[in-house]
């Protein structure tokens, strides 16, 4: 019964695995920062947790805006309209540069108001300079995203993967050197991982831009790449997809970041445990978002070429792939819930709390994977408004309020907060799958049902 999906498994995997690895690059920066700083104590780890949680709200907003380019590139490439892709890239760069500068200013300025979040004083003090360095890294990150999304929209995904791998190696080596003061340098602690992250993102932006602008394979697509004028129609087209996608990511990630603040009301130990569990869950989420990005590219290609049967088969194959991926992650979390936290910290109390959270994280892996793939498929078809409403209702209308009710009001603590987040993911997953069914069956009706296939 899976034979008809076999060619789509192969094509989607070939496109997805470099995207999965490059998407992991964003998460591995925060993950490596947490692992490195975790060996200096629970307060620095909690500070990195708080700084990363605040920064992630802005980061996913910027990433969402940049993702508006990819389905448009995929659709135009599917139509054979190569020259217009260069115009899309130049206008996307203008958008991302503007967004990068504005949000960089907001992050750096907002870092001064961390004490207003009612966090432990020692945590807030160390989180402030760390968040400032993350803020400065936001601008090169948006430059990198512009070229990355352009290349991936055309199906060239390996170079971003290679750059991401090299960038993360640099981040880890530089982070260890600065945090612990190797080679005669002073011990910088939390500030050291901030400097390493900024350096990493500057180098990645330069490398990705050089690759796209110099590689011969992109020349046919860059004929209209220039900054002689601003195309309002093209900018509106990009933002027509990018802005709702940014809101989709914002609603989900801000709910998880809101959870960090609530966990901080409980204590620094719980906040450190939350960072351990959420960084691992975020890593698997970014792997799923790589499958989602590939699904969006393929659905954009098929949608642009009006090959609706192939679109649906490819989309279902992506659902199958993410279920296998996240099912494996769930098993790893369940079987390794006491071992995985040891990568970060040695304090038994923190490890015990984190081990309980990883069991909850195991439960929501499948829902997290299917909801992000559903978003990617619908995005490739240009359907972004209704999915945005779904994410708002799921996370802010249901997940976070239930988490507050269980965790804070009813005194179930950090686990109550996480069960609320699980409910939000479940709701989003189901509603987005229904939306996928409705949208694709408008174009073609297959006799088989999706899950049984």
Tab-separated table of C-alpha atoms in Angstrom:
chain	number	residue	atom	x	y	z
A	1	UNK	CA	0.000	0.000	0.000
A	2	UNK	CA	3.060	2.257	0.381
A	3	UNK	CA	4.436	1.540	-3.098
A	4	UNK	CA	2.886	4.611	-4.689
A	5	UNK	CA	4.720	6.789	-2.176
A	6	UNK	CA	8.124	5.194	-2.779
A	7	UNK	CA	9.412	7.741	-5.337
A	8	UNK	CA	8.197	10.581	-3.109
A	9	UNK	CA	9.972	9.136	-0.076
A	10	UNK	CA	13.208	9.157	-2.045
A	11	UNK	CA	12.771	12.649	-3.501
A	12	UNK	CA	11.608	14.155	-0.217
A	13	UNK	CA	14.401	12.527	1.772
A	14	UNK	CA	17.028	13.679	-0.721
A	15	UNK	CA	15.740	17.232	-0.352
A	16	UNK	CA	14.945	17.058	3.372
A	17	UNK	CA	18.045	15.655	5.051
A	18	UNK	CA	20.339	18.623	4.242
A	19	UNK	CA	17.537	20.991	5.345
A	20	UNK	CA	17.107	19.000	8.563
A	21	UNK	CA	20.819	19.353	9.326
A	22	UNK	CA	20.941	23.064	8.449
A	23	UNK	CA	17.767	23.715	10.473
A	24	UNK	CA	19.392	21.903	13.358
A	25	UNK	CA	22.170	24.460	13.101
A	26	UNK	CA	19.935	27.146	14.626
A	27	UNK	CA	19.051	24.869	17.532
A	28	UNK	CA	22.520	23.428	18.024
A	29	UNK	CA	23.830	26.922	18.700
A	30	UNK	CA	21.536	27.181	21.718
A	31	UNK	CA	22.054	23.528	22.617
A	32	UNK	CA	25.851	23.787	22.602
A	33	UNK	CA	25.643	27.058	24.564
A	34	UNK	CA	23.540	25.277	27.215
A	35	UNK	CA	25.833	22.253	27.405
A	36	UNK	CA	28.977	24.384	27.668
A	37	UNK	CA	27.613	26.806	30.266
A	38	UNK	CA	25.764	24.088	32.197
A	39	UNK	CA	29.074	22.797	33.521
A	40	UNK	CA	29.636	26.137	35.285
A	41	UNK	CA	26.478	25.911	37.448
A	42	UNK	CA	22.688	26.096	37.527
A	43	UNK	CA	22.478	29.919	37.653
A	44	UNK	CA	24.471	30.468	34.413
A	45	UNK	CA	22.427	27.680	32.791
A	46	UNK	CA	19.187	29.339	33.916
A	47	UNK	CA	20.485	32.682	32.556
A	48	UNK	CA	21.207	31.126	29.158
A	49	UNK	CA	17.762	29.500	29.277
A	50	UNK	CA	16.102	32.844	29.903
A	51	UNK	CA	18.166	34.686	27.275
A	52	UNK	CA	17.629	32.018	24.624
A	53	UNK	CA	13.898	31.856	25.359
A	54	UNK	CA	13.492	35.608	24.890
A	55	UNK	CA	15.709	35.664	21.791
A	56	UNK	CA	13.901	32.699	20.249
A	57	UNK	CA	10.677	34.728	20.109
A	58	UNK	CA	12.392	37.263	17.862
A	59	UNK	CA	14.439	34.670	15.982
A	60	UNK	CA	11.432	32.649	14.853
A	61	UNK	CA	9.667	35.855	13.857
A	62	UNK	CA	12.579	36.713	11.587
A	63	UNK	CA	12.863	33.153	10.305
A	64	UNK	CA	9.148	33.182	9.518
A	65	UNK	CA	9.485	36.375	7.479
A	66	UNK	CA	12.438	34.877	5.580
A	67	UNK	CA	10.468	31.684	4.853
A	68	UNK	CA	8.074	33.753	2.745
A	69	UNK	CA	10.647	33.599	-0.058
A	70	UNK	CA	10.963	29.813	-0.351
A	71	UNK	CA	7.471	28.769	-1.568
A	72	UNK	CA	7.443	31.658	-4.055
A	73	UNK	CA	10.807	30.569	-5.467
A	74	UNK	CA	9.560	26.973	-5.625
A	75	UNK	CA	6.347	27.991	-7.400
A	76	UNK	CA	8.109	30.224	-9.954
A	77	UNK	CA	10.688	27.528	-10.602
A	78	UNK	CA	7.838	25.042	-11.100
A	79	UNK	CA	6.369	27.399	-13.690
A	80	UNK	CA	9.743	27.746	-15.432
A	81	UNK	CA	9.968	31.460	-14.605
A	82	UNK	CA	13.649	31.552	-13.657
A	83	UNK	CA	14.502	35.204	-14.161
A	84	UNK	CA	11.871	36.443	-11.687
A	85	UNK	CA	13.586	34.464	-8.906
A	86	UNK	CA	16.383	37.054	-8.803
A	87	UNK	CA	13.873	39.831	-8.235
A	88	UNK	CA	12.335	37.835	-5.406
A	89	UNK	CA	15.772	37.420	-3.802
A	90	UNK	CA	16.697	41.113	-3.968
A	91	UNK	CA	13.375	42.231	-2.504
A	92	UNK	CA	13.579	39.544	0.166
A	93	UNK	CA	17.033	40.819	1.128
A	94	UNK	CA	15.634	44.331	1.545
A	95	UNK	CA	12.880	42.985	3.783
A	96	UNK	CA	15.216	40.838	5.866
A	97	UNK	CA	17.820	43.576	6.288
A	98	UNK	CA	15.117	45.923	7.553
A	99	UNK	CA	13.637	43.316	9.885
A	100	UNK	CA	17.132	42.358	11.087
A	101	UNK	CA	18.057	45.928	12.029
A	102	UNK	CA	14.740	46.673	13.724
A	103	UNK	CA	14.604	43.500	15.807
A	104	UNK	CA	18.296	43.784	16.687
A	105	UNK	CA	17.527	47.211	18.183
A	106	UNK	CA	14.469	45.868	19.993
A	107	UNK	CA	16.372	42.915	21.513
A	108	UNK	CA	19.340	44.982	22.702
A	109	UNK	CA	17.082	47.682	24.156
A	110	UNK	CA	14.706	45.146	25.692
A	111	UNK	CA	17.557	43.375	27.494
A	112	UNK	CA	17.561	46.231	30.021
A	113	UNK	CA	14.042	45.266	31.113
A	114	UNK	CA	14.734	41.618	32.024
A	115	UNK	CA	14.419	42.402	35.783
A	116	UNK	CA	10.757	43.264	35.169
A	117	UNK	CA	10.101	39.568	34.434
A	118	UNK	CA	10.390	38.806	38.170
A	119	UNK	CA	13.225	36.323	37.722
A	120	UNK	CA	15.906	35.469	40.315
A	121	UNK	CA	18.298	38.418	40.540
A	122	UNK	CA	21.447	36.417	39.781
A	123	UNK	CA	19.796	34.861	36.704
A	124	UNK	CA	18.542	38.204	35.348
A	125	UNK	CA	21.955	39.827	35.840
A	126	UNK	CA	23.779	37.213	33.764
A	127	UNK	CA	21.027	36.940	31.151
A	128	UNK	CA	21.224	40.633	30.190
A	129	UNK	CA	24.667	40.735	28.463
A	130	UNK	CA	24.079	37.308	26.918
A	131	UNK	CA	20.824	38.515	25.319
A	132	UNK	CA	22.590	41.618	23.999
A	133	UNK	CA	25.138	39.532	22.091
A	134	UNK	CA	22.309	37.394	20.723
A	135	UNK	CA	20.599	40.596	19.604
A	136	UNK	CA	23.632	41.730	17.626
A	137	UNK	CA	23.806	38.278	16.007
A	138	UNK	CA	20.263	38.666	14.679
A	139	UNK	CA	21.265	40.922	11.774
A	140	UNK	CA	23.796	38.515	10.167
A	141	UNK	CA	21.340	35.684	10.842
A	142	UNK	CA	18.735	37.401	8.621
A	143	UNK	CA	21.310	37.911	5.845
A	144	UNK	CA	22.152	34.216	6.011
A	145	UNK	CA	18.474	33.297	5.877
A	146	UNK	CA	17.877	35.339	2.722
A	147	UNK	CA	20.410	33.382	0.689
A	148	UNK	CA	19.614	30.073	2.385
A	149	UNK	CA	15.886	30.244	1.621
A	150	UNK	CA	16.592	31.247	-1.981
A	151	UNK	CA	18.895	28.271	-2.544
A	152	UNK	CA	16.535	25.846	-0.804
A	153	UNK	CA	13.557	27.104	-2.801
A	154	UNK	CA	15.436	25.973	-5.912
A	155	UNK	CA	16.190	22.599	-4.348
A	156	UNK	CA	19.869	23.276	-3.565
A	157	UNK	CA	20.038	22.347	0.091
A	158	UNK	CA	23.466	20.827	0.742
A	159	UNK	CA	25.580	23.980	0.877
A	160	UNK	CA	23.517	25.458	3.718
A	161	UNK	CA	23.959	22.139	5.516
A	162	UNK	CA	27.737	22.272	5.115
A	163	UNK	CA	27.926	25.890	6.257
A	164	UNK	CA	25.738	25.094	9.245
A	165	UNK	CA	27.951	22.184	10.310
A	166	UNK	CA	31.147	24.236	10.048
A	167	UNK	CA	29.498	27.170	11.827
A	168	UNK	CA	28.455	25.014	14.758
A	169	UNK	CA	31.932	23.544	15.114
A	170	UNK	CA	33.321	27.092	15.268
A	171	UNK	CA	30.658	28.069	17.818
A	172	UNK	CA	31.462	25.118	20.085
A	173	UNK	CA	35.245	25.519	19.958
A	174	UNK	CA	35.124	29.272	20.441
A	175	UNK	CA	32.488	28.948	23.168
A	176	UNK	CA	34.562	26.473	25.187
A	177	UNK	CA	37.654	28.653	24.768
A	178	UNK	CA	35.956	31.841	25.965
A	179	UNK	CA	33.760	30.367	28.707
A	180	UNK	CA	36.590	28.530	30.463
A	181	UNK	CA	39.408	30.946	29.534
A	182	UNK	CA	41.670	28.613	27.576
A	183	UNK	CA	44.967	29.605	25.923
A	184	UNK	CA	45.551	32.386	28.445
A	185	UNK	CA	42.254	34.175	27.806
A	186	UNK	CA	40.131	35.340	30.777
A	187	UNK	CA	37.139	33.209	31.843
A	188	UNK	CA	34.101	34.962	30.349
A	189	UNK	CA	31.292	32.638	31.437
A	190	UNK	CA	27.924	33.487	29.914
A	191	UNK	CA	29.379	36.391	27.899
A	192	UNK	CA	31.754	33.929	26.210
A	193	UNK	CA	28.955	31.896	24.627
A	194	UNK	CA	27.340	35.148	23.468
A	195	UNK	CA	30.509	36.247	21.662
A	196	UNK	CA	30.889	32.797	20.098
A	197	UNK	CA	27.333	32.852	18.759
A	198	UNK	CA	27.766	36.322	17.241
A	199	UNK	CA	31.029	35.314	15.536
A	200	UNK	CA	29.473	32.120	14.179
A	201	UNK	CA	26.514	33.915	12.580
A	202	UNK	CA	28.652	36.603	10.946
A	203	UNK	CA	30.824	33.945	9.281
A	204	UNK	CA	27.793	31.900	8.170
A	205	UNK	CA	26.138	34.933	6.553
A	206	UNK	CA	29.306	35.772	4.604
A	207	UNK	CA	29.753	32.175	3.427
A	208	UNK	CA	26.146	31.674	2.305
A	209	UNK	CA	26.043	34.993	0.437
A	210	UNK	CA	29.314	34.242	-1.340
A	211	UNK	CA	28.044	30.811	-2.388
A	212	UNK	CA	24.773	32.029	-3.925
A	213	UNK	CA	26.222	35.052	-5.700
A	214	UNK	CA	29.268	33.245	-7.111
A	215	UNK	CA	28.093	29.707	-7.946
A	216	UNK	CA	27.465	29.211	-11.702
A	217	UNK	CA	24.303	27.156	-11.062
A	218	UNK	CA	22.477	30.260	-9.802
A	219	UNK	CA	23.338	32.604	-12.703
A	220	UNK	CA	20.156	31.857	-14.715
A	221	UNK	CA	18.111	32.751	-11.615
A	222	UNK	CA	19.906	36.019	-10.820
A	223	UNK	CA	19.240	37.943	-14.032
A	224	UNK	CA	16.851	40.292	-12.232
A	225	UNK	CA	18.858	40.452	-8.992
A	226	UNK	CA	19.534	44.161	-8.378
A	227	UNK	CA	18.660	46.992	-6.000
A	228	UNK	CA	17.967	49.697	-8.565
A	229	UNK	CA	14.356	49.960	-7.492
A	230	UNK	CA	11.922	48.646	-4.915
A	231	UNK	CA	9.125	46.444	-6.238
A	232	UNK	CA	6.178	47.080	-3.953
A	233	UNK	CA	4.165	44.272	-5.569
A	234	UNK	CA	6.956	41.746	-4.998
A	235	UNK	CA	7.479	42.862	-1.407
A	236	UNK	CA	3.759	42.510	-0.734
A	237	UNK	CA	3.833	39.035	-2.276
A	238	UNK	CA	6.723	37.942	-0.038
A	239	UNK	CA	5.222	39.465	3.087
A	240	UNK	CA	1.840	37.989	2.167
A	241	UNK	CA	3.362	34.611	3.005
A	242	UNK	CA	6.222	35.600	5.316
A	243	UNK	CA	4.202	37.674	7.793
A	244	UNK	CA	1.606	34.968	8.538
A	245	UNK	CA	4.366	32.362	8.757
A	246	UNK	CA	6.173	34.607	11.244
A	247	UNK	CA	2.986	34.800	13.304
A	248	UNK	CA	2.597	31.013	13.184
A	249	UNK	CA	6.071	30.507	14.619
A	250	UNK	CA	5.623	33.415	17.017
A	251	UNK	CA	2.426	32.031	18.534
A	252	UNK	CA	3.993	28.629	19.173
A	253	UNK	CA	7.432	29.678	20.376
A	254	UNK	CA	6.174	32.612	22.442
A	255	UNK	CA	3.900	30.177	24.265
A	256	UNK	CA	6.938	28.068	25.145
A	257	UNK	CA	8.879	31.211	26.095
A	258	UNK	CA	5.950	32.320	28.226
A	259	UNK	CA	6.232	28.953	29.922
A	260	UNK	CA	9.883	29.755	30.751
A	261	UNK	CA	8.783	32.904	32.568
A	262	UNK	CA	6.159	30.932	34.523
A	263	UNK	CA	8.755	28.291	35.390
A	264	UNK	CA	10.993	31.102	36.652
A	265	UNK	CA	8.288	31.979	39.164
A	266	UNK	CA	8.781	28.512	40.634
A	267	UNK	CA	12.593	28.616	40.916
A	268	UNK	CA	16.025	28.621	39.235
A	269	UNK	CA	16.366	24.840	39.621
A	270	UNK	CA	13.132	24.245	37.691
A	271	UNK	CA	14.186	26.806	35.092
A	272	UNK	CA	17.492	24.999	34.549
A	273	UNK	CA	15.646	21.676	34.165
A	274	UNK	CA	13.216	23.299	31.745
A	275	UNK	CA	16.131	24.511	29.619
A	276	UNK	CA	17.566	21.003	29.430
A	277	UNK	CA	14.285	19.424	28.345
A	278	UNK	CA	13.192	22.218	26.015
A	279	UNK	CA	16.572	22.397	24.261
A	280	UNK	CA	16.353	18.675	23.473
A	281	UNK	CA	12.720	18.973	22.367
A	282	UNK	CA	13.598	22.012	20.260
A	283	UNK	CA	16.331	20.016	18.543
A	284	UNK	CA	13.851	17.356	17.425
A	285	UNK	CA	11.371	20.073	16.456
A	286	UNK	CA	13.930	21.685	14.166
A	287	UNK	CA	14.585	18.294	12.588
A	288	UNK	CA	10.856	18.022	11.908
A	289	UNK	CA	10.836	21.577	10.572
A	290	UNK	CA	13.488	20.478	8.078
A	291	UNK	CA	11.067	17.834	6.785
A	292	UNK	CA	8.423	20.580	6.807
A	293	UNK	CA	10.614	22.899	4.737
A	294	UNK	CA	11.247	20.160	2.188
A	295	UNK	CA	7.519	19.372	2.097
A	296	UNK	CA	6.806	23.036	1.486
A	297	UNK	CA	9.296	23.201	-1.373
A	298	UNK	CA	7.839	20.105	-3.061
A	299	UNK	CA	4.240	21.223	-2.569
A	300	UNK	CA	5.203	24.635	-3.979
A	301	UNK	CA	6.769	23.000	-7.049
A	302	UNK	CA	3.731	20.800	-7.676
A	303	UNK	CA	1.287	23.600	-6.934
A	304	UNK	CA	3.053	25.934	-9.381
A	305	UNK	CA	3.019	23.194	-12.044
A	306	UNK	CA	-0.641	22.372	-11.181
A	307	UNK	CA	0.257	18.734	-10.525
A	308	UNK	CA	-2.221	18.293	-7.704
A	309	UNK	CA	-2.182	14.493	-7.497
A	310	UNK	CA	1.611	14.514	-7.076
A	311	UNK	CA	1.290	17.305	-4.519
A	312	UNK	CA	-0.988	15.221	-2.332
A	313	UNK	CA	1.104	12.043	-2.609
A	314	UNK	CA	4.264	13.988	-1.775
A	315	UNK	CA	2.572	15.635	1.209
A	316	UNK	CA	1.337	12.323	2.614
A	317	UNK	CA	4.829	10.876	2.195
A	318	UNK	CA	6.156	13.795	4.267
A	319	UNK	CA	3.636	13.009	6.996
A	320	UNK	CA	4.853	9.411	7.034
A	321	UNK	CA	8.485	10.522	7.237
A	322	UNK	CA	7.943	12.884	10.161
A	323	UNK	CA	5.957	10.264	12.088
A	324	UNK	CA	8.908	7.863	11.838
A	325	UNK	CA	11.396	10.585	12.767
A	326	UNK	CA	9.496	11.898	15.783
A	327	UNK	CA	8.455	8.429	16.906
A	328	UNK	CA	12.144	7.548	17.121
A	329	UNK	CA	12.814	10.756	19.062
A	330	UNK	CA	10.014	9.878	21.497
A	331	UNK	CA	11.634	6.503	22.212
A	332	UNK	CA	15.016	8.150	22.789
A	333	UNK	CA	13.484	10.609	25.256
A	334	UNK	CA	11.657	7.883	27.155
A	335	UNK	CA	14.579	5.472	27.344
A	336	UNK	CA	17.204	8.136	27.998
A	337	UNK	CA	15.273	10.509	30.244
A	338	UNK	CA	17.748	10.047	33.121
A	339	UNK	CA	20.869	9.976	30.930
A	340	UNK	CA	20.329	12.895	28.531
A	341	UNK	CA	20.338	15.602	31.254
A	342	UNK	CA	23.835	14.477	32.263
A	343	UNK	CA	25.148	16.199	29.122
A	344	UNK	CA	24.228	19.518	30.728
A	345	UNK	CA	24.600	19.326	34.470
A	346	UNK	CA	25.549	17.026	37.356
A	347	UNK	CA	23.160	18.279	40.038
A	348	UNK	CA	20.776	15.437	41.003
A	349	UNK	CA	17.758	17.648	41.757
A	350	UNK	CA	17.878	19.326	38.350
A	351	UNK	CA	18.399	15.990	36.578
A	352	UNK	CA	15.372	14.472	38.325
A	353	UNK	CA	13.077	17.331	37.302
A	354	UNK	CA	14.391	17.265	33.715
A	355	UNK	CA	13.855	13.492	33.499
A	356	UNK	CA	10.145	13.923	34.284
A	357	UNK	CA	9.840	16.664	31.654
A	358	UNK	CA	11.452	14.469	28.995
A	359	UNK	CA	8.683	11.896	29.472
A	360	UNK	CA	6.108	14.606	28.686
A	361	UNK	CA	8.273	15.743	25.753
A	362	UNK	CA	8.204	12.171	24.428
A	363	UNK	CA	4.409	12.294	24.345
A	364	UNK	CA	4.254	15.478	22.280
A	365	UNK	CA	6.894	14.521	19.682
A	366	UNK	CA	4.386	13.112	17.166
A	367	UNK	CA	2.052	16.092	17.522
A	368	UNK	CA	4.895	18.586	17.241
A	369	UNK	CA	6.170	16.895	14.077
A	370	UNK	CA	2.829	16.571	12.311
A	371	UNK	CA	1.756	20.133	13.075
A	372	UNK	CA	4.945	21.662	11.657
A	373	UNK	CA	4.787	19.469	8.522
A	374	UNK	CA	1.152	20.456	8.049
A	375	UNK	CA	2.177	24.105	8.201
A	376	UNK	CA	4.932	23.525	5.618
A	377	UNK	CA	2.639	21.755	3.145
A	378	UNK	CA	-0.044	24.427	3.386
A	379	UNK	CA	2.585	27.171	3.123
A	380	UNK	CA	3.862	25.718	-0.142
A	381	UNK	CA	0.319	26.000	-1.503
A	382	UNK	CA	0.110	29.622	-0.375
A	383	UNK	CA	-2.401	28.826	2.389
A	384	UNK	CA	-1.204	30.776	5.433
A	385	UNK	CA	-4.083	32.767	6.940
A	386	UNK	CA	-6.240	29.983	8.385
A	387	UNK	CA	-3.200	28.059	9.713
A	388	UNK	CA	-2.139	31.260	11.502
A	389	UNK	CA	-5.499	31.441	13.265
A	390	UNK	CA	-5.197	27.765	14.196
A	391	UNK	CA	-1.797	28.290	15.831
A	392	UNK	CA	-3.067	31.312	17.780
A	393	UNK	CA	-6.037	29.396	19.167
A	394	UNK	CA	-4.041	26.241	19.912
A	395	UNK	CA	-1.162	27.834	21.801
A	396	UNK	CA	-2.478	31.079	23.279
A	397	UNK	CA	-6.156	30.203	23.453
A	398	UNK	CA	-5.634	26.751	24.937
A	399	UNK	CA	-2.079	25.540	25.633
A	400	UNK	CA	-0.634	28.402	27.696
A	401	UNK	CA	-3.809	29.156	29.730
A	402	UNK	CA	-4.196	25.465	30.619
A	403	UNK	CA	-0.510	25.339	31.528
A	404	UNK	CA	-0.951	28.330	33.851
A	405	UNK	CA	-4.089	26.788	35.362
A	406	UNK	CA	-2.428	23.441	36.040
A	407	UNK	CA	1.069	24.601	36.892
A	408	UNK	CA	0.543	27.809	38.846
A	409	UNK	CA	-3.090	28.041	39.935
A	410	UNK	CA	-3.588	24.354	40.816
A	411	UNK	CA	0.025	23.950	42.038
A	412	UNK	CA	1.028	21.048	39.765
A	413	UNK	CA	4.277	22.927	39.158
A	414	UNK	CA	6.446	22.689	36.090
A	415	UNK	CA	4.871	19.430	34.917
A	416	UNK	CA	1.441	21.096	34.862
A	417	UNK	CA	2.839	23.828	32.621
A	418	UNK	CA	4.231	21.210	30.232
A	419	UNK	CA	0.969	19.255	30.050
A	420	UNK	CA	-0.715	22.475	28.941
A	421	UNK	CA	1.848	22.891	26.160
A	422	UNK	CA	1.219	19.298	25.101
A	423	UNK	CA	-2.498	20.055	24.750
A	424	UNK	CA	-1.715	23.018	22.503
A	425	UNK	CA	0.458	20.898	20.201
A	426	UNK	CA	-2.183	18.184	19.976
A	427	UNK	CA	-4.866	20.712	19.023
A	428	UNK	CA	-2.704	22.359	16.351
A	429	UNK	CA	-1.731	18.994	14.866
A	430	UNK	CA	-5.311	17.788	14.467
A	431	UNK	CA	-6.703	21.051	13.093
A	432	UNK	CA	-3.878	21.513	10.569
A	433	UNK	CA	-4.297	17.957	9.328
A	434	UNK	CA	-8.003	18.624	8.777
A	435	UNK	CA	-7.084	21.817	6.904
A	436	UNK	CA	-4.667	19.858	4.713
A	437	UNK	CA	-7.412	17.351	3.881
A	438	UNK	CA	-9.873	20.084	2.962
A	439	UNK	CA	-7.445	22.052	0.781
A	440	UNK	CA	-6.010	19.116	-1.154
A	441	UNK	CA	-9.334	17.367	-1.757
A	442	UNK	CA	-10.578	20.515	-3.475
A	443	UNK	CA	-8.179	19.704	-6.290
A	444	UNK	CA	-8.134	15.920	-6.297
A	445	UNK	CA	-9.881	13.135	-4.434
A	446	UNK	CA	-7.945	9.943	-3.865
A	447	UNK	CA	-9.833	6.811	-2.875
A	448	UNK	CA	-7.545	5.943	0.027
A	449	UNK	CA	-7.462	7.622	3.398
A	450	UNK	CA	-4.254	9.357	4.422
A	451	UNK	CA	-3.248	7.677	7.649
A	452	UNK	CA	-4.054	4.148	6.504
A	453	UNK	CA	-1.913	4.669	3.436
